[in-house]
Short mmCIF file of C-alpha atoms in Angstrom, two decimals:
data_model
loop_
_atom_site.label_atom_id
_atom_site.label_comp_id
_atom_site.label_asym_id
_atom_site.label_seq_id
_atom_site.Cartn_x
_atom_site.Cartn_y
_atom_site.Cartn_z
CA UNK A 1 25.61 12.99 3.11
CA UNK A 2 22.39 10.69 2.28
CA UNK A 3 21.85 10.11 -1.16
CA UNK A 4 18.66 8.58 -2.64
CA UNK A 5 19.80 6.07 -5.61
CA UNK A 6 16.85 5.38 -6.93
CA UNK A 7 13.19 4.38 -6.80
CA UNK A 8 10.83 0.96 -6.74
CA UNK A 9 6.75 1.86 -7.47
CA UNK A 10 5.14 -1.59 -6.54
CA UNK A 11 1.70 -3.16 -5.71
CA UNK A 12 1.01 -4.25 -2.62
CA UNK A 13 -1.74 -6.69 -2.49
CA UNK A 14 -1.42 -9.13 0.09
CA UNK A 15 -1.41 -11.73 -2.55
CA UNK A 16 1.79 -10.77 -3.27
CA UNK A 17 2.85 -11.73 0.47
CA UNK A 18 0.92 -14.80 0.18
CA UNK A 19 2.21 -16.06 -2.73
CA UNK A 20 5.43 -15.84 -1.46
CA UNK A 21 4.81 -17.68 2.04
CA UNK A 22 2.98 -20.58 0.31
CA UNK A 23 6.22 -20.64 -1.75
CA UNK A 24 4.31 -20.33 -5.40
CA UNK A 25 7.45 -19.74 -7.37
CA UNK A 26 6.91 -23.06 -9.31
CA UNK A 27 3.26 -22.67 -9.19
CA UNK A 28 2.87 -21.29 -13.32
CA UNK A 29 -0.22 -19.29 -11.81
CA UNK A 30 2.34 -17.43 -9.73
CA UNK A 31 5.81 -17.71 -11.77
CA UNK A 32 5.23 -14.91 -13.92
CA UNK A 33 4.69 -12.57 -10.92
CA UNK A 34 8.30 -13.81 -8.95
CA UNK A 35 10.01 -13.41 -12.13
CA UNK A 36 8.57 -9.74 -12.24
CA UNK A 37 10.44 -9.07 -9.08
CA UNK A 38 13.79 -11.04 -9.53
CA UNK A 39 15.24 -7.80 -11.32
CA UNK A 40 13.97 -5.81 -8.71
CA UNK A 41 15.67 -8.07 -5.89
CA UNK A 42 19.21 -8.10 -7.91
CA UNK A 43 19.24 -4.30 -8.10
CA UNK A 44 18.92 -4.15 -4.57
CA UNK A 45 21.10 -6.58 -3.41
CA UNK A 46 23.60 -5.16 -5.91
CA UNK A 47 23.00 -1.22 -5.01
CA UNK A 48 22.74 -2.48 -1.26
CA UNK A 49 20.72 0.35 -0.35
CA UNK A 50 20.95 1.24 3.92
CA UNK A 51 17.43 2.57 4.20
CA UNK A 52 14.18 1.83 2.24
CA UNK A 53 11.59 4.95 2.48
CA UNK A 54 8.49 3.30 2.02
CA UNK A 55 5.44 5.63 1.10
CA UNK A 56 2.76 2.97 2.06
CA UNK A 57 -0.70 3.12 3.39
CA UNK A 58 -2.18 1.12 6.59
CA UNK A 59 -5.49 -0.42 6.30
CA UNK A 60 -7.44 0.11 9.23
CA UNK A 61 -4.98 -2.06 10.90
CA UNK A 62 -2.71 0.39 12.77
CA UNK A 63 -4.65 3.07 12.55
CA UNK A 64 -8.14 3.29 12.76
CA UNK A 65 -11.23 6.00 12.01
CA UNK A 66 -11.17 7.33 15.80
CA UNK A 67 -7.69 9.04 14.57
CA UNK A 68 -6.85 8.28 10.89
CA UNK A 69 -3.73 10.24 9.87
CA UNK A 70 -3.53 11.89 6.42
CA UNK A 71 0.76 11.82 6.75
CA UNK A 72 2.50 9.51 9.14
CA UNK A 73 5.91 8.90 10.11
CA UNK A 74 7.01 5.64 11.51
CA UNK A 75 10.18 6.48 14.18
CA UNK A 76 10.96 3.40 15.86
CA UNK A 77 13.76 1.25 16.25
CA UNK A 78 11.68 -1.52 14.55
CA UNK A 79 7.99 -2.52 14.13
CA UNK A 80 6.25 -5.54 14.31
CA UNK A 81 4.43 -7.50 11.57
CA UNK A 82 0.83 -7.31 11.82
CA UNK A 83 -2.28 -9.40 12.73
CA UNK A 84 -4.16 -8.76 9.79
CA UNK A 85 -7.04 -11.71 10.69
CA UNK A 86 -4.71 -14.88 10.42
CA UNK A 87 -1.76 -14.03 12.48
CA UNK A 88 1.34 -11.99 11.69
CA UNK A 89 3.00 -13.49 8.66
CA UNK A 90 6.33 -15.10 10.00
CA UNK A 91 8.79 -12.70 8.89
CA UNK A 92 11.40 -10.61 11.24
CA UNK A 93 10.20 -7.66 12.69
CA UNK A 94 11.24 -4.99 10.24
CA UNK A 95 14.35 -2.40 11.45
CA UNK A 96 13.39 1.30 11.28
CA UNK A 97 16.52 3.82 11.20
CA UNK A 98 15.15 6.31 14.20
CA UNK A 99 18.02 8.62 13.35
CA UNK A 100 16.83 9.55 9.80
CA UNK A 101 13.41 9.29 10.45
CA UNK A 102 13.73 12.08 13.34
CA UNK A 103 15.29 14.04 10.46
CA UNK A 104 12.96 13.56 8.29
CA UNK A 105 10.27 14.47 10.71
CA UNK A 106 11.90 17.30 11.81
CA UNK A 107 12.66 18.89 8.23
CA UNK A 108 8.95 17.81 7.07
CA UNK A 109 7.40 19.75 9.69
CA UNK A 110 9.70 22.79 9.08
CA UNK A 111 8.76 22.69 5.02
CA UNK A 112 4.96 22.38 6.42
CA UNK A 113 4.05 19.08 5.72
CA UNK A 114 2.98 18.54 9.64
CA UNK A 115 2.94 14.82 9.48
CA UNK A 116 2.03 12.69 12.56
CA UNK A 117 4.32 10.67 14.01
CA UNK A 118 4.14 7.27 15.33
CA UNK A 119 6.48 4.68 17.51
CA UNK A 120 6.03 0.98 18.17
CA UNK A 121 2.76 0.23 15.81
CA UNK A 122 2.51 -2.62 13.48
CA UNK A 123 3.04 -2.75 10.10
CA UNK A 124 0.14 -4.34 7.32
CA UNK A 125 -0.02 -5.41 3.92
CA UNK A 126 0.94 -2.03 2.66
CA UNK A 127 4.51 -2.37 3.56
CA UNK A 128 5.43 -6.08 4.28
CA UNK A 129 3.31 -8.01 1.30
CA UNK A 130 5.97 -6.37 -1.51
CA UNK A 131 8.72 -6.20 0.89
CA UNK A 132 9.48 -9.91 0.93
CA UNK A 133 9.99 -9.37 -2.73
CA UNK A 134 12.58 -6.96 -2.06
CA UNK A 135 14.93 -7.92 0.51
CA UNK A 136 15.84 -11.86 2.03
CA UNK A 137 15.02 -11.39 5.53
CA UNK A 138 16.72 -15.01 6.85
CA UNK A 139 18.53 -14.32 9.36
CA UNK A 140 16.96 -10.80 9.30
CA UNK A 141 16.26 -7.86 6.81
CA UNK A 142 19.75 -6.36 4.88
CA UNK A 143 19.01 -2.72 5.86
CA UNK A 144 16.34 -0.49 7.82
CA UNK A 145 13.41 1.00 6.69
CA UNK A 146 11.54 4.19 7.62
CA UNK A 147 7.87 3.89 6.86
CA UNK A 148 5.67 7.13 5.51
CA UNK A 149 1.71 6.04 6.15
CA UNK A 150 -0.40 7.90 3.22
CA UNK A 151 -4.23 8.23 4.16
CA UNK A 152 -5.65 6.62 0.66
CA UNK A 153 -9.09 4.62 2.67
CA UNK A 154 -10.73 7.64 3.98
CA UNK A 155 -11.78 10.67 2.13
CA UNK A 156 -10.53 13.44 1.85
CA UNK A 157 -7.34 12.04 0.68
CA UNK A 158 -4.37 14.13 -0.02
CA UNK A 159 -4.36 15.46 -3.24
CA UNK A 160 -2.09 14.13 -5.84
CA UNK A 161 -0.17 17.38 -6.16
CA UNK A 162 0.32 17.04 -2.18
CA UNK A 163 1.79 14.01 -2.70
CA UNK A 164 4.23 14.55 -5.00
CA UNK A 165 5.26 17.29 -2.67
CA UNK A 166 5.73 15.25 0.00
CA UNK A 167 7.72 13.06 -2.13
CA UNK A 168 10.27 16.39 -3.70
CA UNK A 169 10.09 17.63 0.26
CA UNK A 170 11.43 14.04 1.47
CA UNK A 171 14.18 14.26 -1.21
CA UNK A 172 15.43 17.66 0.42
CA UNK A 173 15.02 16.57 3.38
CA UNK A 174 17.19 13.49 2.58
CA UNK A 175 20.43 15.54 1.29
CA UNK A 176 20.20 17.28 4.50
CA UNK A 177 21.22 14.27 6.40
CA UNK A 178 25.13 14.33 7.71
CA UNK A 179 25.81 10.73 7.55
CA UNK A 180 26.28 9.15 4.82
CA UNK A 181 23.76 6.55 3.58
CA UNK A 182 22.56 5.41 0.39
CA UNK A 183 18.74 5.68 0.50
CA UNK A 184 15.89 3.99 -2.32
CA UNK A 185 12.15 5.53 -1.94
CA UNK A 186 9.56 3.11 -2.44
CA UNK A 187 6.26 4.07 -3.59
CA UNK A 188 3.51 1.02 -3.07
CA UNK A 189 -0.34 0.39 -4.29
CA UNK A 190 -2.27 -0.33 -7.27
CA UNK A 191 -2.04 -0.52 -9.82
CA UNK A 192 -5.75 -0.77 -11.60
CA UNK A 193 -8.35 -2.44 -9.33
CA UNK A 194 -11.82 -1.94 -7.37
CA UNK A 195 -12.58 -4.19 -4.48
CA UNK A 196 -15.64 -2.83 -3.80
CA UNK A 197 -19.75 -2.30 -4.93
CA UNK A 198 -20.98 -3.20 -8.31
CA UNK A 199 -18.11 -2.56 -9.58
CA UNK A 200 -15.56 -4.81 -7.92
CA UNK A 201 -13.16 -6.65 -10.20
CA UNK A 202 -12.76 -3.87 -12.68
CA UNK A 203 -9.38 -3.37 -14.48
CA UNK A 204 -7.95 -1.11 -17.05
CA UNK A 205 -4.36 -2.30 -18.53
CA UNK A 206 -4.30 0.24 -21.52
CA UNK A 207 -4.80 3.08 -18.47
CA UNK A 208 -2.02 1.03 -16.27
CA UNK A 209 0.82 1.20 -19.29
CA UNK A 210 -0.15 4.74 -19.96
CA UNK A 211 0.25 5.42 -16.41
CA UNK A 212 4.07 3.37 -15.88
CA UNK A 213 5.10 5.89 -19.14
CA UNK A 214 3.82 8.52 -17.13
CA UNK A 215 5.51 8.79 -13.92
CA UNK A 216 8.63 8.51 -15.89
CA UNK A 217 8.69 10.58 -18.13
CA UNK A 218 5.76 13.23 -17.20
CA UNK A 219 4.85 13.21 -13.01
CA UNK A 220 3.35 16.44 -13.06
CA UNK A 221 0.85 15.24 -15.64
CA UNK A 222 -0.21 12.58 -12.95
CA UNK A 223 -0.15 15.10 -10.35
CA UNK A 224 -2.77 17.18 -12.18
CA UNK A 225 -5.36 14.81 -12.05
CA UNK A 226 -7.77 14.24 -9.31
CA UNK A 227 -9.33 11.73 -7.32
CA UNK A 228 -11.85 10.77 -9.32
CA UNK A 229 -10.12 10.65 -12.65
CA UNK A 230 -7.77 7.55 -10.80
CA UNK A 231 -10.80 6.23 -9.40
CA UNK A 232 -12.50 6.06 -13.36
CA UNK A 233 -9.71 4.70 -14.97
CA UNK A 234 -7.80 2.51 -12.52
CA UNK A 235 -11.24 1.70 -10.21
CA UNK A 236 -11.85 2.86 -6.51
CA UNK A 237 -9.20 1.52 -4.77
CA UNK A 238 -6.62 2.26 -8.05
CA UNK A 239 -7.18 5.75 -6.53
CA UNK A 240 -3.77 4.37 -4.20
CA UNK A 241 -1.14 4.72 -6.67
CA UNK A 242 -0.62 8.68 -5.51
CA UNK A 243 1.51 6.95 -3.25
CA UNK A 244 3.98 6.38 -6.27
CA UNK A 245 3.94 9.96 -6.81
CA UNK A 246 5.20 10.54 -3.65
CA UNK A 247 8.53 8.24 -4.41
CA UNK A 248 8.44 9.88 -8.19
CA UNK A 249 8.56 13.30 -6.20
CA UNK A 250 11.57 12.12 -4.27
CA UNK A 251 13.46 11.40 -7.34
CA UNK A 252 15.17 13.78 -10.09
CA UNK A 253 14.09 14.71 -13.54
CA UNK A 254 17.42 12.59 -14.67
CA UNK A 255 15.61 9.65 -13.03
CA UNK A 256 15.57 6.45 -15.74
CA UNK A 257 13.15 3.34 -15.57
CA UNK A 258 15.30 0.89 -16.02
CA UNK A 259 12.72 -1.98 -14.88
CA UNK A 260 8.93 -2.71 -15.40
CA UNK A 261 7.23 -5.67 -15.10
CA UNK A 262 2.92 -6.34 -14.84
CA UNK A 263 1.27 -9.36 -13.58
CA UNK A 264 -2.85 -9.44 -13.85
CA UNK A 265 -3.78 -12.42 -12.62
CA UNK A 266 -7.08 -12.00 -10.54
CA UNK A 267 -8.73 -8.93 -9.04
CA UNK A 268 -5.41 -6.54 -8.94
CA UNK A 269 -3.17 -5.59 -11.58
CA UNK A 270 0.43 -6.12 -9.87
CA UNK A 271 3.33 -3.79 -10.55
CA UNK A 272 7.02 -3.05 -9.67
CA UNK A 273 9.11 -0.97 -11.37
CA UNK A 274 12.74 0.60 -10.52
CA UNK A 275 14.01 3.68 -11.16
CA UNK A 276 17.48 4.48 -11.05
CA UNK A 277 18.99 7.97 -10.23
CA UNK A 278 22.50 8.77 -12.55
CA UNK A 279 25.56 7.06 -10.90
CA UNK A 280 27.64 9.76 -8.67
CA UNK A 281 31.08 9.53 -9.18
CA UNK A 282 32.48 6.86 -7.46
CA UNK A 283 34.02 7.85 -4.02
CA UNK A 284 37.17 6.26 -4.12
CA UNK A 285 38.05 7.74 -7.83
CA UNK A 286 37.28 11.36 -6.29
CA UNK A 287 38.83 10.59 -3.28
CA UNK A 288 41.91 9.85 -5.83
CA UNK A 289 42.06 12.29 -7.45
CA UNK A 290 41.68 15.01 -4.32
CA UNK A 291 44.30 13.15 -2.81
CA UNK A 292 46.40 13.46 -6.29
CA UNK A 293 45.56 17.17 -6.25
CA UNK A 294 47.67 17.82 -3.20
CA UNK A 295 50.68 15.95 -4.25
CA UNK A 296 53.38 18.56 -5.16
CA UNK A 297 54.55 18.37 -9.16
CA UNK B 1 -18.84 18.35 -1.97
CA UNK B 2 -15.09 17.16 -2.36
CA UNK B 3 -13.93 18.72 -5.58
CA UNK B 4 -11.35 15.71 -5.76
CA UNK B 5 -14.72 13.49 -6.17
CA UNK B 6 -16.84 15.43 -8.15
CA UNK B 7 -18.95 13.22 -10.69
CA UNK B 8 -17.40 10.11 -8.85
CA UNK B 9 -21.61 9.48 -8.86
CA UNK B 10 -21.63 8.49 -12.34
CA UNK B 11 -19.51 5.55 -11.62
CA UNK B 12 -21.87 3.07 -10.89
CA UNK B 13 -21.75 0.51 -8.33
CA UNK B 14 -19.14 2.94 -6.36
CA UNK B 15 -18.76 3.94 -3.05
CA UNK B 16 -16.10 6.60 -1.92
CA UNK B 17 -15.39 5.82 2.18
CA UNK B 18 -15.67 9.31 3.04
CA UNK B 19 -16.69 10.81 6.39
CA UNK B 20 -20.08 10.89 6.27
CA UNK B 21 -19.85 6.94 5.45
CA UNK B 22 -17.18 6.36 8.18
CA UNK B 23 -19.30 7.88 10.86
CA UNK B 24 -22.68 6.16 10.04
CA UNK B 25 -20.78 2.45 10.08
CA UNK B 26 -18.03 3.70 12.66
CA UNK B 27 -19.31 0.79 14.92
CA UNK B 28 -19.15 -2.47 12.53
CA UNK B 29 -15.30 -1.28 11.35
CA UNK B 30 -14.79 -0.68 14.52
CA UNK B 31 -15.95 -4.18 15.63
CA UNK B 32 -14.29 -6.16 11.84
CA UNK B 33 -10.58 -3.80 12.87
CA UNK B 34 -10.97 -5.42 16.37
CA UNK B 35 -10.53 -8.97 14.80
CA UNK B 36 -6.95 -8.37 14.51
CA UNK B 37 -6.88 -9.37 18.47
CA UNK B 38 -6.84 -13.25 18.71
CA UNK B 39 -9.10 -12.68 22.02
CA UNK B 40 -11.84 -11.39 19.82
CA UNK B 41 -11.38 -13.60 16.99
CA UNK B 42 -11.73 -16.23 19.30
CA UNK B 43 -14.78 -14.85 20.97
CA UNK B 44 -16.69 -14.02 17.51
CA UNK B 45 -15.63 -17.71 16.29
CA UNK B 46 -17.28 -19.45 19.45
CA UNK B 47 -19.59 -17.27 20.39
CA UNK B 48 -20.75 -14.50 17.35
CA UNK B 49 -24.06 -13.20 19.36
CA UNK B 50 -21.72 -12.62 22.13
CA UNK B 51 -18.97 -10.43 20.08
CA UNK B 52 -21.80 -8.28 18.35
CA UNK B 53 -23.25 -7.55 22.27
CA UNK B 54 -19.37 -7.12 22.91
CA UNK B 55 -19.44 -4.58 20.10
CA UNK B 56 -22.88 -2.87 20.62
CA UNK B 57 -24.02 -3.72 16.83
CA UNK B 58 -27.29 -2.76 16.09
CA UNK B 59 -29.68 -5.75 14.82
CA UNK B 60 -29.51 -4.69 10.76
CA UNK B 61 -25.54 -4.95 11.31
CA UNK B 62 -25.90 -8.17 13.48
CA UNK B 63 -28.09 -9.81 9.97
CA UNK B 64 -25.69 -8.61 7.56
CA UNK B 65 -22.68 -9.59 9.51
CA UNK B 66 -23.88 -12.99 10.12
CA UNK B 67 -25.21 -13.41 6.27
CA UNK B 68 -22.01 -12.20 5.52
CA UNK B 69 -23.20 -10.17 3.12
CA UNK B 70 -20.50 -8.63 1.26
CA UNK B 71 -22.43 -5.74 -1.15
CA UNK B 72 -24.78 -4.89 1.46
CA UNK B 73 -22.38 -3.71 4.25
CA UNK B 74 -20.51 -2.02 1.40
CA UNK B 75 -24.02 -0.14 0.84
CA UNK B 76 -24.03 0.57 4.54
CA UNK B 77 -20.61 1.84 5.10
CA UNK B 78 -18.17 -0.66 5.65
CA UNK B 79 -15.06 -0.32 4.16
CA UNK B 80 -13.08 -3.06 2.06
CA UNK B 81 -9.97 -3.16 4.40
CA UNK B 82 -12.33 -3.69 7.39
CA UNK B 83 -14.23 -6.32 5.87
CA UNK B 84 -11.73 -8.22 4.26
CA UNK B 85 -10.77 -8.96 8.17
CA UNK B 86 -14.11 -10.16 8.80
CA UNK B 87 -13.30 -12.36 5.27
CA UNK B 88 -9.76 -13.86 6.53
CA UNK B 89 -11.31 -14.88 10.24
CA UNK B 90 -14.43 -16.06 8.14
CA UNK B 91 -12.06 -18.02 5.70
CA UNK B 92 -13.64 -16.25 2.61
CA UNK B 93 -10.75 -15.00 0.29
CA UNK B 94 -11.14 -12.10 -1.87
CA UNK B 95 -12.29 -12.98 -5.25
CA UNK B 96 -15.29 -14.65 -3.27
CA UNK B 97 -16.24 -11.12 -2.05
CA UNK B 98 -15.65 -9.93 -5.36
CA UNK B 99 -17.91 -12.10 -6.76
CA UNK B 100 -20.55 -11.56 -4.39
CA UNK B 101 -20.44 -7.50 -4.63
CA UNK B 102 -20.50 -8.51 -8.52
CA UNK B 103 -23.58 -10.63 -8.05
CA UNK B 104 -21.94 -13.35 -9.58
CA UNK B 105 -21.50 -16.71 -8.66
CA UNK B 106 -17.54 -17.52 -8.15
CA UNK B 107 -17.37 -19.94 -11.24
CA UNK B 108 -19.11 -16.67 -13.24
CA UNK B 109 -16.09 -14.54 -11.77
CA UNK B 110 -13.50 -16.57 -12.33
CA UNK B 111 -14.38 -17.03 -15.75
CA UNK B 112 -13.44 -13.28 -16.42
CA UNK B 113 -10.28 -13.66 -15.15
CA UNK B 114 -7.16 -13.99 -16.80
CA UNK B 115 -5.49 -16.44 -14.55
CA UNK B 116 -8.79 -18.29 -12.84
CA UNK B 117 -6.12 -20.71 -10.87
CA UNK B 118 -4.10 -17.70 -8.77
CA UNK B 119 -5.98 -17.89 -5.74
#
């Protein structure tokens, strides 16, 4: 059976991306945010996770305002990096796991979350820029992803609430899977920031730590608000971060953050944290003891 | 009215994309989206009058696209994630914009930063 493991909430400002392909590790502007993710990278490569669910948005990239999905499902063998405006960054194309993600479409749609689907379309910012944080992708990426596109550009958005839905209908939908994979939900965006109007450049870090206590320890709380409560503290475009509630939905109430780290450098407040479902006993011990069970005394 | 975004109005210097916005300036994000094809990149580097005819802009987008004028196609409709394609191709990064939509010159902007040198 699939099993989800655990949960990563992270920005996913294409700074992030940039900073790592102009190699800015040494840079001390840029140090503090690498070291952010190094515990992120280590729990991955130690968990070794088969599939990364990434609840991410496009940005009029992929799709565009002649058909802009409010759910999308990404079902292809693999998808290209996108041309943002400067050329695809020069990363792998990134695996998709068609298998789960035609289970995942097909239970979605039969809990009533009628999601589009998509094959064969690039993927922006919203996925790749944290992703090379994540995973070494020389020679290629260590696992698959399978990419959930959230409408957060155009209004109406989906609600909070819906998205945390989406996020406790993806974890059902992941048990239901025969073969056995280990599975982490990523939730991407924010945190605080406005790019946009007057008002560009805002930021609110007392809002940001009161929101990384929150969707530990109290989702639904998070999932009561609206639209324009994120958009007043955290700043127009802050308004993305229902995309973590769709990973917090996807994870239990025994969930712990065991991870947190915030860089503000510039214009976005940059986030990861990992949360980490309780350890299921090991396979081998209960394979042990079954097989110790039906020795004869 | 979307209840989601009721009293978003009293944030100032704010401007939800919403549908009414996305249909007025469907034609400029249209044309900013389409510089994610190096054809058209090309085309609006070498020859801009050519891309906006290309495009079908109207002569107020045509001013505000050339002046790239970051706050006033905001005003009109644009949205960021359009326009920050227009920025890349343009070679403008993103706390420029800022700064602009601010009405601030960079140095200003920068000087409210916490870490002025990430850019």
């Amino acid at each position: 059976m699939a099993r989800i493991i655990g949960g990563i909430g992270t920005s996913h400002v294409p700074t992030i991306g940039m900073a790592f392909d102009r190699k800015k590790r040494d840079d001390p502007n840029w140090t503090p945010l690498f070291e952010g993710y190094d515990a992120v990278a280590s729990w991955l490569a130690a968990r070794k996770p088969d599939v990364l669910v990434f609840f991410y948005n496009d940005h009029a990239t992929s799709f565009f305002f002649d058909l802009y999905p409010t759910f999308a499902i990404g079902v292809s063998d693999e998808f290209a990096i996108a041309d943002e405006g400067l050329g695809p960054r020069p990363l792998p194309r990134i695996k998709g796991h068609p298998r789960l993600a035609r289970h995942l479409a097909e239970s979605l749609v039969n809990a009533e979350f009628d999601l589009a689907v998509f094959q064969d379309l690039p993927l922006d910012h919203g996925c790749n820029s944290p992703l090379t944080m994540l995973w070494p992708h020389s020679p290629d990426w260590p696992g698959a992803l399978v990419p959930i596109e959230i409408n957060v550009v155009q209004y109406p958005l989906p609600t909070a609430l819906r998205c945390y839905k989406l996020g406790q209908a993806v974890r059902r939908a992941v048990a239901s899977y025969p073969e056995d994979l280990k599975v982490v939900v990523v939730g991407t965006g924010g945190l605080s920031h406005q790019m946009q109007g007057e008002r560009a450049g805002f930021n609110n870090t007392e809002w940001d730590m009161r929101f990384l206590d929150l969707i530990e320890r109290e989702p639904e709380t998070l999932a009561a608000m609206r639209h324009v409560d994120f958009a007043r503290l955290g700043g127009s475009e802050g308004v993305e971060v229902i995309m973590w509630l769709a990973m917090r939905g996807a994870l239990s109430d025994a969930v712990r953050k065991i991870h947190q780290s915030y860089y503000l450098p510039m214009t976005t407040a940059m986030a990861v944290a990992v949360f980490e479902e309780p350890e299921a006993p090991p396979r081998a011990a209960a394979e042990t003891a079954m097989h110790g069970a039906r020795i004869p005394a | 009215m979307n209840p989601q975004l009721e009293g978003i109005e009293t944030l100032e210097g704010t401007y939800p994309f919403d549908l009414e916005r996305s249909a007025k300036a469907l034609r400029v994000n249209r044309f900013f989206r389409g510089l994610i094809v190096p054809e058209n990149r090309q085309l609006f580097r070498d020859r801009p009058e050519a891309a906006f005819d290309k495009a079908g802009l109207t002569d107020e987008e045509r001013q505000m696209v050339r002046a790239r004028d970051w706050r006033a196609l905001v005003h009109y409709g644009a949205t960021f994630f359009a326009l920050e394609k227009l920025a890349r191709v343009s070679g403008v990064s993103n706390p420029e914009m800022v700064a602009q939509m601010r009405g601030e010159t960079l140095e200003t902007f920068l000087k409210t930063r916490n870490v002025p040198g990430a850019r």
